[in-house]
mmCIF file of C-alpha atoms in Angstrom:
data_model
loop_
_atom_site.group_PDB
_atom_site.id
_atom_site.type_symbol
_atom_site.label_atom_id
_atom_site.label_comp_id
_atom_site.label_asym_id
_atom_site.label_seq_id
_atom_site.Cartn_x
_atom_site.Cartn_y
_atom_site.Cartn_z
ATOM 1 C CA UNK A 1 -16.433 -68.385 98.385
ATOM 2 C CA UNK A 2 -19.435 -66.089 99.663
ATOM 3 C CA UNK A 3 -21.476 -63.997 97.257
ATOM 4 C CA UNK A 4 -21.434 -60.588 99.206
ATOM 5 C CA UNK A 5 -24.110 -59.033 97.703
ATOM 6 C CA UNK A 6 -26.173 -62.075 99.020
ATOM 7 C CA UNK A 7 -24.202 -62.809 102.689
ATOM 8 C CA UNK A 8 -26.102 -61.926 105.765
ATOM 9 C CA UNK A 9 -24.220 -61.646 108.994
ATOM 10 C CA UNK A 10 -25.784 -62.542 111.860
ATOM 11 C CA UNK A 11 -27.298 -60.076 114.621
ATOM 12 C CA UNK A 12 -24.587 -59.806 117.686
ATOM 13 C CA UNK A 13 -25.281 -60.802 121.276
ATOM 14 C CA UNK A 14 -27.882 -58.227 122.054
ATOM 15 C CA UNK A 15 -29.268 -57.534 125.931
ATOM 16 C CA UNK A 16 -33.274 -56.881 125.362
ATOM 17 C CA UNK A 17 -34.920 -56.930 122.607
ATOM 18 C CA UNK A 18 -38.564 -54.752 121.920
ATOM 19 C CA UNK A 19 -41.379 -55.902 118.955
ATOM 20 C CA UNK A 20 -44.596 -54.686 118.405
ATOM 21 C CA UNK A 21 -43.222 -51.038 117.925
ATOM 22 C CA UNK A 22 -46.481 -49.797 116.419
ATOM 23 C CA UNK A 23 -48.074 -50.172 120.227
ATOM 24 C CA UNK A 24 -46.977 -47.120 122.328
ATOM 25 C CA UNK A 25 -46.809 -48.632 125.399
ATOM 26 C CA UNK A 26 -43.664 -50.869 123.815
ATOM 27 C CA UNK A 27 -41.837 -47.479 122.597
ATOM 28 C CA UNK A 28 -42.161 -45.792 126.559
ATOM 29 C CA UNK A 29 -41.032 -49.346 128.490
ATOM 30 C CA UNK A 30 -37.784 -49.168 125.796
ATOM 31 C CA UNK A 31 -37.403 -45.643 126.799
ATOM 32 C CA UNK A 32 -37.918 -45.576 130.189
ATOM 33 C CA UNK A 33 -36.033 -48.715 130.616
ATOM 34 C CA UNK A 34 -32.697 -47.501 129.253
ATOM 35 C CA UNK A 35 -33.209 -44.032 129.995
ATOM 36 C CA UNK A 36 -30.180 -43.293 132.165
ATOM 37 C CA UNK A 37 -27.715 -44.983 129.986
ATOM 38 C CA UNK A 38 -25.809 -44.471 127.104
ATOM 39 C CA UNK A 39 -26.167 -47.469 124.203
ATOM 40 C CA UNK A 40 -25.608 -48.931 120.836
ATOM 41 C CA UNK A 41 -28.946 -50.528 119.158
ATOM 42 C CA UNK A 42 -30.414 -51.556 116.177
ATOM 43 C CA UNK A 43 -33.236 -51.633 114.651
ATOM 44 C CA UNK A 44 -34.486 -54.428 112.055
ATOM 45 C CA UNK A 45 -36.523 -55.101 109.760
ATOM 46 C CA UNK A 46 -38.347 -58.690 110.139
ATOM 47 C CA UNK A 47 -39.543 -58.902 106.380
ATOM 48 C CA UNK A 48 -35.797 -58.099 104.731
ATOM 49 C CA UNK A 49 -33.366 -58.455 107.653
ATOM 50 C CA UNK A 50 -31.824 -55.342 107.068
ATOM 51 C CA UNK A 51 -30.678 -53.444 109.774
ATOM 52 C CA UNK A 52 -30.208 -49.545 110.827
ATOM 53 C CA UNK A 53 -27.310 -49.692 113.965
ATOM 54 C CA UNK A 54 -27.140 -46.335 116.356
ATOM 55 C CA UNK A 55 -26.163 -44.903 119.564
ATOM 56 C CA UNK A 56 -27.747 -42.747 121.624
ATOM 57 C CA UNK A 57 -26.675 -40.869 125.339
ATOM 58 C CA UNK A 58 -30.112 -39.799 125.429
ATOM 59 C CA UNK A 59 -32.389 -43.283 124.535
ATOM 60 C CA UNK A 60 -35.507 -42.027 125.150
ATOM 61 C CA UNK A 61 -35.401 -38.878 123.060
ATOM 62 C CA UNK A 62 -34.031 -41.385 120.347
ATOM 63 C CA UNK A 63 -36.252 -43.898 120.160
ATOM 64 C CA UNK A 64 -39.236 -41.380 120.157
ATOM 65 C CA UNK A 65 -37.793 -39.576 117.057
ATOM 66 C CA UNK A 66 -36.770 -43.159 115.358
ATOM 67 C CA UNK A 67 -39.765 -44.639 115.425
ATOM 68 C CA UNK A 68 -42.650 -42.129 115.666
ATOM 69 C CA UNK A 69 -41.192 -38.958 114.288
ATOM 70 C CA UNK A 70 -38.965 -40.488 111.944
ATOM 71 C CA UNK A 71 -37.001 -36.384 112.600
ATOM 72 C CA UNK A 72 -33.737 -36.279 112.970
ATOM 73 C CA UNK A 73 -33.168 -39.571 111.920
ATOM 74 C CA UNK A 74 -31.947 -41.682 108.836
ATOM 75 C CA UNK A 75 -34.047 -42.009 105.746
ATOM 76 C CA UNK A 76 -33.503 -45.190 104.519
ATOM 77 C CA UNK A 77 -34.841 -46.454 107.495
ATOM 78 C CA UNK A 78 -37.544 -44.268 107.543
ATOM 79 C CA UNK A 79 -38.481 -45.219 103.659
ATOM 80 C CA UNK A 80 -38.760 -48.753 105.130
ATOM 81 C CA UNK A 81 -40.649 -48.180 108.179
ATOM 82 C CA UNK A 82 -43.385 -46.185 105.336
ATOM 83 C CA UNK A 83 -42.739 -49.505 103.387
ATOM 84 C CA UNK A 84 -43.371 -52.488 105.369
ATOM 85 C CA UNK A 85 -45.095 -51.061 108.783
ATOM 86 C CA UNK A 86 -43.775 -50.464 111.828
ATOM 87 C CA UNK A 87 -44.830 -53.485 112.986
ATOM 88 C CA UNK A 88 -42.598 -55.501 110.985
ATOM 89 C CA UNK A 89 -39.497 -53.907 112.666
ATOM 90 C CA UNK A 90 -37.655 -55.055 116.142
ATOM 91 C CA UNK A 91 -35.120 -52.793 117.819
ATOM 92 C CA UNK A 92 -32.281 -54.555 119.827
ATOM 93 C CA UNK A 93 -30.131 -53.106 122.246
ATOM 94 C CA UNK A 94 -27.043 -54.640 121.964
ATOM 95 C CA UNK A 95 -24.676 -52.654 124.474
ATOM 96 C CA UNK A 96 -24.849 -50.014 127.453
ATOM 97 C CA UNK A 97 -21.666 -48.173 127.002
ATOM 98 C CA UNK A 98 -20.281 -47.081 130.259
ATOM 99 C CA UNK A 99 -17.630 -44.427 129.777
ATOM 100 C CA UNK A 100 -13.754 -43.873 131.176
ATOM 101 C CA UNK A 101 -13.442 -41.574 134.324
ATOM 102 C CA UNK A 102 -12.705 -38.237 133.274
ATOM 103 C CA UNK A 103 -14.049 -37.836 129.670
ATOM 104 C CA UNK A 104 -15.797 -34.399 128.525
ATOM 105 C CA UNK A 105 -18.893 -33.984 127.381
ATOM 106 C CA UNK A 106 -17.378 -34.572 123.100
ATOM 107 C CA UNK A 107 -14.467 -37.323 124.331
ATOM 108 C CA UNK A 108 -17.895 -39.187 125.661
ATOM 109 C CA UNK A 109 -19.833 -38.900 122.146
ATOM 110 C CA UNK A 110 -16.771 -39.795 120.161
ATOM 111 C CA UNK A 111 -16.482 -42.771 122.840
ATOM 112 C CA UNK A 112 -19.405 -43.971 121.901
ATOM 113 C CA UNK A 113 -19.400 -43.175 118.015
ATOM 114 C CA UNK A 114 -16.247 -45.868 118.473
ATOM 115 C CA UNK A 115 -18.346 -48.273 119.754
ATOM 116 C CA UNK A 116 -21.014 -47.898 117.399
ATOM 117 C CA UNK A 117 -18.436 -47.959 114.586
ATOM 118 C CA UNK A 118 -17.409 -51.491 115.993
ATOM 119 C CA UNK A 119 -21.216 -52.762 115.346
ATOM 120 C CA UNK A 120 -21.224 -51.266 112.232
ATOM 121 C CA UNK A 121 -17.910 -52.886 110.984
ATOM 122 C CA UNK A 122 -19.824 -55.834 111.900
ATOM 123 C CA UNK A 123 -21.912 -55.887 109.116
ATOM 124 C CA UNK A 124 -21.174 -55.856 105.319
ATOM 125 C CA UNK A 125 -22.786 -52.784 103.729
ATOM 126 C CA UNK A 126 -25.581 -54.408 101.772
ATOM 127 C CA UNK A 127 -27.255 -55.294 105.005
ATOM 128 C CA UNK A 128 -27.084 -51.622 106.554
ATOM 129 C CA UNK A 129 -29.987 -48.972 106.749
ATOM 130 C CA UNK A 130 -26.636 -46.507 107.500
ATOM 131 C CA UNK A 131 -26.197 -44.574 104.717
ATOM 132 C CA UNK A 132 -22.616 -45.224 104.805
ATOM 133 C CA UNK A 133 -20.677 -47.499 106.357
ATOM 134 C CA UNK A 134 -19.967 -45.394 109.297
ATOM 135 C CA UNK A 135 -21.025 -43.840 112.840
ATOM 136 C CA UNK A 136 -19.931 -40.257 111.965
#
């Protein structure tokens, strides 16, 4: 039987991945490069494995706040980002949502909250940066 407080689940298949997050020029080529689209990412640490998993309709907003601002964004992460360096962290983008015909402006965000939800359910909780075990 698996000790849960000691199991680590593997990342998912993920389509890019970007390192060296303390170098600007890696933070603008992530944000330009997914700009137009709507995804589900994470962002992990190298030294503990732990991971912080988000969506974003607007990436390059996002990753600028994650990363560099560390406003509006999730605290645990940004305690470890203080902790261990940026440079120790990778972000992965795991999936561009592309959204049903016909969905307003909300139906889209829950959309994607769903999907992020499925990443998150992914992962048992002891390996999360989400402050609980949820996209909302």
């Amino acid at each position: 039987m698996l000790d849960d407080e000691n199991f680590f689940v593997s990342l998912p298949t993920y389509i890019a991945y970007y390192m060296n997050l303390h170098l600007p020029n890696v933070i603008t080529k992530l944000s330009y490069r997914f700009n137009k689209f709507s995804i589900v990412y994470g962002i992990r640490c190298r030294r503990t494995s732990m991971l912080y998993v988000g969506s974003t309709m607007v990436p390059k907003l996002r990753f600028h706040n994650h990363p560099v601002t560390g406003k509006p964004s999730n605290r645990a992460l940004q305690s470890a980002i203080v902790k261990y360096g940026l440079h120790n962290f990778v972000v992965y983008v795991f999936e561009i949502v592309v959204f049903p015909k016909g969905l307003t402006s909300m139906e889209q965000k829950a959309y994607l909250r769903a999907v992020e939800q499925r990443y998150i359910d992914h992962f048992p909780k002891n390996q999360l940066y989400n402050e609980i075990n949820s996209s909302s």
